[in-house]
Coordinates of C-alpha atoms and ligand atoms in Angstrom, one line a residue:
X1165 CA -78.5 10.7 -11.0
X1166 CA -75.1 9.4 -10.2
X1167 CA -74.1 9.0 -6.5
X1168 CA -70.9 11.0 -7.0
X1169 CA -73.0 14.1 -8.0
X1170 CA -74.7 14.0 -4.6
X1171 CA -71.8 13.5 -2.7
X1172 CA -67.8 13.9 -3.3
X1173 CA -66.3 10.7 -4.7
X1174 CA -64.4 9.6 -1.6
X1175 CA -67.8 9.2 0.6
X1176 CA -69.1 8.0 -3.2
X1177 CA -66.4 5.0 -3.0
X1178 CA -65.8 4.2 0.8
X1179 CA -66.1 0.4 1.2
X1180 CA -68.5 -0.4 4.2
X1181 CA -67.1 -0.6 7.6
X1182 CA -66.0 -4.0 8.5
X1183 CA -67.6 -3.8 11.8
X1184 CA -70.8 -2.3 10.6
X1185 CA -71.0 -5.6 8.0
X1186 CA -70.3 -8.1 10.8
X1187 CA -73.1 -6.4 12.7
X1188 CA -75.7 -6.9 10.0
X1189 CA -74.0 -10.7 9.5
X1190 CA -74.6 -11.7 13.0
X1191 CA -78.1 -10.2 13.4
X1192 CA -78.9 -11.7 9.8
X1193 CA -78.0 -15.2 11.7
X1194 CA -80.1 -14.5 14.5
X1195 CA -82.9 -13.6 13.0
X1196 CA -82.6 -17.4 10.9
X1197 CA -83.0 -18.8 14.3
X1198 CA -79.4 -19.7 14.7
X1199 CA -77.5 -19.7 18.2
X1200 CA -74.9 -17.1 16.9
X1201 CA -71.2 -17.1 18.9
X1202 CA -70.0 -13.8 17.8
X1203 CA -66.0 -13.4 17.7
X1204 CA -66.6 -10.5 15.2
X1205 CA -66.3 -6.8 16.9
X1206 CA -63.9 -6.0 20.0
X1207 CA -67.0 -4.9 21.6
X1208 CA -67.2 -6.4 25.2
X1209 CA -70.2 -7.6 26.7
X1210 CA -69.3 -7.6 30.3
X1211 CA -71.3 -5.4 33.0
X1212 CA -70.3 -1.7 33.5
X1213 CA -68.5 -1.7 37.0
X1214 CA -71.2 -0.6 39.3
X1215 CA -69.2 2.7 40.6
X1216 CA -69.4 3.9 37.3
X1217 CA -72.8 3.3 36.3
X1218 CA -73.5 5.3 39.9
X1219 CA -71.2 8.2 39.2
X1220 CA -73.2 8.8 35.7
X1221 CA -76.6 8.8 37.0
X1222 CA -75.9 11.1 40.1
X1223 CA -74.1 13.7 37.6
X1224 CA -77.2 14.0 35.1
X1225 CA -77.7 17.4 35.5
X1226 CA -81.1 19.3 36.2
X1227 CA -80.0 21.8 33.6
X1228 CA -77.9 20.7 30.5
X1229 CA -75.2 22.7 29.0
X1230 CA -72.7 22.6 26.3
X1231 CA -69.8 20.6 27.6
X1232 CA -66.1 22.5 27.0
X1233 CA -63.8 20.4 24.7
X1234 CA -61.2 20.7 27.6
X1235 CA -63.3 18.8 29.7
X1236 CA -63.9 19.5 33.3
X1237 CA -60.7 20.2 35.8
X1238 CA -62.4 16.6 37.5
X1239 CA -61.7 14.8 34.4
X1240 CA -58.3 16.4 33.4
X1241 CA -57.2 15.9 37.0
X1242 CA -58.3 12.1 36.6
X1243 CA -56.4 11.5 33.4
X1244 CA -53.3 12.9 35.1
X1245 CA -53.6 11.1 38.1
X1246 CA -54.1 8.1 35.8
X1247 CA -50.9 8.9 33.6
X1248 CA -48.7 9.6 36.9
X1249 CA -50.1 6.0 38.6
X1250 CA -49.8 3.9 35.5
X1251 CA -46.6 5.3 33.5
X1252 CA -45.0 7.8 36.2
X1253 CA -46.0 10.8 33.8
X1254 CA -46.1 14.2 34.9
X1255 CA -48.1 16.5 33.3
X1256 CA -46.2 20.0 32.6
X1257 CA -45.6 22.5 30.0
X1258 CA -44.5 20.0 27.4
X1259 CA -47.1 17.8 28.1
X1260 CA -50.5 18.0 27.6
X1261 CA -53.7 16.2 28.0
X1262 CA -56.9 16.5 25.6
X1263 CA -60.2 14.9 26.2
X1264 CA -61.6 12.8 23.7
X1265 CA -64.9 11.1 22.4
X1266 CA -63.0 7.4 22.4
X1267 CA -59.7 6.6 20.4
X1268 CA -61.9 6.3 17.4
X1269 CA -62.7 10.1 16.6
X1270 CA -59.3 11.1 18.4
X1271 CA -57.7 9.2 15.4
X1272 CA -60.0 10.3 12.9
X1273 CA -59.9 14.2 13.6
X1274 CA -56.0 14.1 14.0
X1275 CA -55.4 14.2 10.7
X1276 CA -57.0 17.3 9.8
X1277 CA -54.2 19.3 12.1
X1278 CA -51.5 17.1 10.7
X1279 CA -51.9 16.8 7.2
X1280 CA -50.0 19.5 5.4
X1281 CA -47.4 20.2 8.2
X1282 CA -44.1 21.2 7.8
X1283 CA -43.9 22.6 4.0
X1284 CA -47.2 20.3 2.9
X1285 CA -46.4 16.6 4.3
X1286 CA -49.2 14.6 3.2
X1287 CA -47.9 11.1 4.0
X1288 CA -49.7 9.0 6.8
X1289 CA -48.0 5.7 7.5
X1290 CA -50.0 3.3 9.3
X1291 CA -49.8 -0.6 10.3
X1292 CA -51.4 -3.1 7.9
X1293 CA -53.6 -4.9 9.2
X1294 CA -54.9 -2.7 11.4
X1295 CA -57.4 -0.3 12.6
X1296 CA -59.6 1.5 9.3
X1297 CA -59.8 4.6 10.5
X1298 CA -55.7 5.6 10.3
X1299 CA -56.6 4.8 6.7
X1300 CA -59.7 6.8 6.2
X1301 CA -58.7 9.9 8.4
X1302 CA -56.0 10.3 6.2
X1303 CA -58.2 10.4 3.2
X1304 CA -60.7 12.7 4.6
X1305 CA -58.1 15.0 5.4
X1306 CA -56.5 15.3 2.2
X1307 CA -53.6 13.2 3.0
X1308 CA -52.0 10.3 1.5
X1309 CA -52.4 7.1 3.4
X1310 CA -49.6 4.6 3.5
X1311 CA -50.2 1.1 4.9
X1312 CA -46.9 -0.7 5.8
X1313 CA -47.3 -4.3 5.6
X1314 CA -46.2 -6.0 9.3
X1315 CA -44.4 -8.9 9.2
X1316 CA -44.9 -12.0 11.6
X1317 CA -41.0 -12.8 11.5
X1318 CA -41.0 -8.6 12.9
X1319 CA -43.2 -9.9 15.5
X1320 CA -45.4 -7.3 13.4
X1321 CA -43.6 -4.5 14.4
X1322 CA -43.6 -1.5 12.1
X1323 CA -39.8 -0.7 10.8
X1324 CA -40.0 2.7 9.3
X1325 CA -36.3 2.8 9.0
X1326 CA -36.3 -0.2 6.8
X1327 CA -38.8 1.2 4.3
X1328 CA -37.3 3.0 1.2
X1329 CA -36.5 6.6 1.4
X1330 CA -39.4 7.3 -1.5
X1331 CA -41.5 5.4 0.8
X1332 CA -41.1 8.0 3.9
X1333 CA -40.4 10.8 1.9
X1334 CA -43.4 13.7 2.6
X1335 CA -44.4 12.0 5.6
X1336 CA -46.3 14.2 8.2
X1337 CA -47.2 11.3 11.1
X1338 CA -46.9 7.3 11.6
X1339 CA -49.3 5.6 13.5
X1340 CA -48.6 2.4 16.1
X1341 CA -50.5 0.0 18.0
X1342 CA -49.1 -2.0 20.5
X1343 CA -50.5 -4.1 21.7
X1344 CA -51.5 -4.4 18.6
X1345 CA -55.1 -5.4 17.0
X1346 CA -55.4 -7.7 15.4
X1347 CA -52.1 -9.8 16.1
X1348 CA -51.9 -9.1 19.8
X1349 CA -48.4 -7.8 19.1
X1350 CA -46.5 -6.1 21.8
X1351 CA -43.3 -3.6 21.8
X1352 CA -40.5 -3.3 24.4
X1353 CA -38.4 -0.3 25.3
X1354 CA -35.7 -0.8 22.8
X1355 CA -38.2 -0.6 20.3
X1356 CA -39.7 2.4 21.3
X1357 CA -36.3 4.2 21.4
X1358 CA -35.3 3.3 17.8
X1359 CA -38.8 4.1 16.7
X1360 CA -38.5 7.6 18.5
X1361 CA -35.1 8.0 17.1
X1362 CA -36.3 7.5 13.6
X1363 CA -39.2 9.8 14.1
X1364 CA -37.1 12.5 15.3
X1365 CA -34.4 12.2 12.6
X1366 CA -37.2 12.3 10.1
X1367 CA -39.5 15.1 11.3
X1368 CA -42.5 12.5 11.5
X1369 CA -45.1 12.8 14.5
X1370 CA -45.8 9.7 16.3
X1371 CA -48.9 9.0 16.9
X1372 CA -49.4 5.7 19.3
X1373 CA -52.7 4.2 19.5
X1374 CA -52.5 2.9 23.2
X1375 CA -56.1 2.1 23.7
X1376 CA -55.0 -1.6 24.4
X1377 CA -52.2 -0.6 26.7
X1378 CA -54.2 -1.9 29.8
X1379 CA -55.6 -5.2 28.5
X1380 CA -52.9 -7.7 29.1
X1381 CA -51.8 -10.7 31.0
X1382 CA -51.2 -10.0 34.5
X1383 CA -48.3 -12.5 34.4
X1384 CA -46.7 -9.1 32.5
X1385 CA -47.2 -7.3 35.8
X1386 CA -44.7 -9.4 37.5
X1387 CA -42.0 -10.7 34.8
X1388 CA -39.2 -9.3 33.6
X1389 CA -39.8 -9.5 30.3
X1390 CA -40.1 -5.9 29.3
X1391 CA -43.0 -6.6 27.7
X1392 CA -45.4 -5.0 30.0
X1393 CA -47.1 -2.5 27.6
X1394 CA -46.0 1.1 28.1
X1395 CA -46.5 4.3 25.9
X1396 CA -44.0 5.8 23.9
X1397 CA -44.4 8.7 26.2
X1398 CA -42.7 7.2 28.6
X1399 CA -39.2 8.0 26.6
X1400 CA -40.2 11.0 25.0
X1401 CA -42.8 13.7 24.8
X1402 CA -41.0 15.4 21.7
X1403 CA -43.2 14.9 18.7
X1404 CA -45.5 11.8 20.3
X1405 CA -48.9 11.9 20.6
X1406 CA -50.7 8.9 22.5
X1407 CA -54.6 7.8 22.3
X1408 CA -55.9 6.3 25.4
X1409 CA -59.5 5.1 25.9
X1410 CA -61.9 3.8 28.4
X1411 CA -63.1 1.2 25.8
X1412 CA -60.9 -1.7 26.4
X1413 CA -59.4 -0.9 29.7
X1414 CA -62.8 -0.5 31.4
X1415 CA -65.5 -2.0 28.6
X1416 CA -67.0 1.2 28.2
X1417 CA -67.5 1.2 24.6
X1418 CA -70.6 3.0 24.6
X1419 CA -69.8 5.8 26.8
X1420 CA -67.5 6.8 24.2
X1421 CA -64.7 8.5 26.2
X1422 CA -60.8 8.6 26.4
X1423 CA -58.1 11.3 25.8
X1424 CA -55.2 12.1 24.1
X1425 CA -51.5 13.0 25.5
X1426 CA -48.6 14.6 24.2
X1427 CA -46.5 17.4 23.1
X1428 CA -48.3 20.6 24.0
X1429 CA -46.6 22.0 20.9
X1430 CA -49.2 20.1 18.8
X1431 CA -52.1 19.4 21.2
X1432 CA -52.6 23.1 22.4
X1433 CA -53.3 24.3 18.6
X1434 CA -55.2 20.8 18.1
X1435 CA -57.6 21.8 20.7
X1436 CA -58.4 24.9 19.3
X1437 CA -59.3 23.1 16.1
X1438 CA -61.3 20.4 17.8
X1439 CA -63.3 23.4 19.6
X1440 CA -64.9 23.6 16.0
X1441 CA -65.8 20.0 15.9
X1442 CA -68.2 19.7 18.2
X1443 CA -66.5 16.8 20.4
X1444 CA -67.2 18.1 23.9
X1445 CA -68.0 14.6 26.0
X1446 CA -71.5 14.8 28.2
X1447 CA -71.0 16.4 31.5
X1448 CA -72.3 12.8 33.2
X1449 CA -70.1 10.6 31.0
X1450 CA -67.4 12.8 32.5
X1451 CA -68.4 12.1 35.8
X1452 CA -68.3 8.4 35.0
X1453 CA -64.8 8.5 33.4
X1454 CA -63.2 10.2 36.6
X1455 CA -64.7 7.2 38.3
X1456 CA -63.6 4.6 35.7
X1457 CA -59.9 6.5 35.2
X1458 CA -59.6 6.2 38.9
X1459 CA -59.8 3.1 39.6
X1460 CA -57.7 0.2 38.6
X1461 CA -59.6 -3.0 40.4
X1462 CA -62.1 -3.6 37.4
X1463 CA -59.4 -3.6 35.2
X1464 CA -57.4 -6.0 36.9
X1465 CA -60.6 -8.4 36.9
X1466 CA -61.1 -7.9 33.4
X1467 CA -57.5 -8.5 32.6
X1468 CA -57.6 -11.9 34.2
X1469 CA -60.8 -12.8 32.3
X1470 CA -59.6 -11.8 29.2
X1471 CA -56.2 -13.8 29.8
X1472 CA -58.4 -16.9 30.7
X1473 CA -60.3 -16.6 27.5
X1474 CA -57.2 -16.2 25.3
X1475 CA -55.8 -19.6 26.7
X1476 CA -58.8 -21.2 26.4
X1477 CA -59.5 -20.5 22.7
X1478 CA -55.6 -19.9 22.3
X1479 CA -54.9 -23.4 23.3
X1480 CA -57.2 -25.3 20.9
X1481 CA -56.3 -23.3 17.8
X1482 CA -52.3 -23.8 18.8
X1483 CA -53.2 -27.4 18.2
X1484 CA -55.0 -27.3 15.5
X1485 CA -51.8 -25.6 13.8
X1486 CA -54.1 -22.2 13.1
X1487 CA -51.8 -20.0 15.6
X1488 CA -48.1 -19.8 16.5
X1489 CA -48.8 -18.3 20.2
X1490 CA -51.0 -17.0 22.5
X1491 CA -50.6 -13.3 22.9
X1492 CA -50.2 -11.7 25.8
X1493 CA -52.4 -8.6 25.3
X1494 CA -55.8 -7.6 23.7
X1495 CA -58.5 -10.2 23.6
X1496 CA -58.0 -11.1 19.4
X1497 CA -56.4 -14.0 17.9
X1498 CA -55.2 -13.3 14.8
X1499 CA -55.1 -17.1 13.0
X1500 CA -54.0 -18.9 9.8
X1501 CA -57.3 -20.4 7.7
X1502 CA -56.9 -24.0 7.4
X1503 CA -55.4 -25.7 4.8
X1504 CA -58.6 -26.9 3.4
X1505 CA -59.7 -23.1 2.9
X1506 CA -56.8 -22.8 0.5
X1507 CA -55.7 -19.0 1.8
X1508 CA -59.4 -17.7 1.4
X1509 CA -60.0 -16.1 4.5
X1510 CA -63.5 -14.6 3.1
X1511 CA -64.7 -18.0 2.2
X1512 CA -63.5 -19.4 5.6
X1513 CA -65.4 -16.7 7.4
X1514 CA -68.6 -17.8 5.7
X1515 CA -67.9 -21.4 6.4
X1516 CA -67.6 -20.5 9.9
X1517 CA -71.0 -18.0 9.8
X1518 CA -73.1 -21.5 8.4
X1519 CA -72.1 -23.1 12.1
X1520 CA -73.0 -19.9 14.0
X1521 CA -69.7 -18.2 14.5
X1522 CA -68.7 -14.6 13.4
X1523 CA -64.9 -14.1 12.8
X1524 CA -63.5 -11.4 10.7
X1525 CA -61.6 -12.2 7.4
X1526 CA -58.3 -10.6 7.3
X1527 CA -59.1 -8.7 3.7
X1528 CA -61.5 -6.4 6.1
X1529 CA -58.8 -5.8 8.4
X1530 CA -56.0 -5.1 6.2
X1531 CA -55.7 -3.5 2.8
X1532 CA -55.0 -6.9 1.0
X1533 CA -54.0 -9.3 3.5
X1534 CA -55.6 -12.5 2.8
X1535 CA -55.6 -16.4 4.9
X1536 CA -55.9 -15.0 8.4
X1537 CA -59.2 -14.3 10.3
X1538 CA -59.4 -12.4 13.6
X1539 CA -61.5 -13.7 16.7
X1540 CA -62.4 -11.3 19.0
X1541 CA -62.6 -13.1 22.6
X1542 CA -66.0 -11.5 23.2
X1543 CA -67.8 -14.5 24.2
X1544 CA -67.6 -15.7 27.8
X1545 CA -65.5 -19.0 28.6
X1546 CA -68.9 -21.0 28.2
X1547 CA -69.5 -19.8 24.8
X1548 CA -66.1 -20.4 23.7
X1549 CA -66.3 -23.7 25.2
X1550 CA -69.6 -24.1 23.0
X1551 CA -68.0 -22.4 19.7
X1552 CA -64.8 -24.3 19.7
X1553 CA -66.0 -27.8 18.5
X1554 CA -68.3 -26.0 15.9
X1555 CA -65.0 -24.5 14.8
X1556 CA -63.0 -27.7 14.5
X1557 CA -65.6 -29.2 11.9
X1558 CA -65.0 -26.2 9.6
X1559 CA -61.4 -27.2 9.5
X1560 CA -62.2 -30.0 7.0
Ligands
PLP327 C1 -56.8 -0.2 17.5 C2 -58.0 0.4 17.7 N1 -57.7 1.9 18.1 C3 -59.1 2.5 18.4 C4 -60.3 1.8 18.1 C5 -61.4 2.8 18.8 O1 -61.4 2.9 20.3 P1 -62.4 3.7 20.7 O2 -64.1 2.9 21.3 O3 -61.9 4.2 21.9 O4 -63.0 4.8 20.0 C6 -60.5 0.6 18.5 C7 -61.4 -0.3 18.7 O5 -61.8 -1.3 18.3 C8 -59.2 -0.4 18.2 O6 -59.2 -1.5 17.7

């Protein structure tokens, strides 16, 4: 029997999820007894901040009940306090909050409420390279995925006002992600204002994947560069939804905790839709999330650690001509493959794997961009120091 007789064509033809491929690659190398330096997935390995773990264990209930999709009062208050502290945003009738099991599911399920809006708009625009779920969520929701290639000469900023009309016509929503995975690119206030003006003029919902908004070089807290990461909600709530996560801010990828904040006219009906999706957050995870959103000290520690790793690895990669500048946010380095690889990112990543280094080829993080690879600075400084000479061997 043909596979697409049992599952639909979309599921039958979907390529494997890149991060699952990377996990398999890493496991295979370990089974061969290789010392593996895993720069593949942005899944940090630092221990969880102790008060968060205590909050979880203190709150494992004697009787377990279904959680509400709206989250506990304490959780909603913690989200509100965080938005106030970090961005000076106040929750009011225009700005709503909705908890999520991390950004991934929130991104995926958002398309279900937006595709077909405003008289049948089905296009979803998103950055390429970028997070693969922008595309897959559009597809599963019956939308039309429209990748927009980001250019290094634009500092990887997505500029929809430059696109031909045919490309943007019928656009329901647009994804942006600054700080950007995989390039680490940052947006400033002038960019946000121009983007919002375009979205308002074209009646396009702006979806800001802000999951790296708290992972940046602490020098940006002092400087006047205007590049301290912000959410577009700081400039308008009108047709904007931001997606926040504890995965990178607090290193809680396994907890599955985040939230959406934005235009109440979108999030209130979307909350009713989400009640059907089975997305309540377990109560003890909510308790851990309250503790994590309420504290900034552990975030400061993490920011410093990743900024140091970026300097360490970035300096070497710049010296070898693979990187133009060290990004000031995220923990990713988006590097060119060396000339010897002749633009073949997949072949180069296979070569790296022979040395025990796992990296993501650009074609796995994009829709056809070749010649780059991404390093997620998950190994600690010692691991990076050990891996760099092995990586250097692959340049020839
Ligand atoms: C750009 C981007 N968006 C969303 C996610 C998913 O985040 P979460 O762990 O909150 O689901 C990731 C994870 O790496 C990401 O890189």
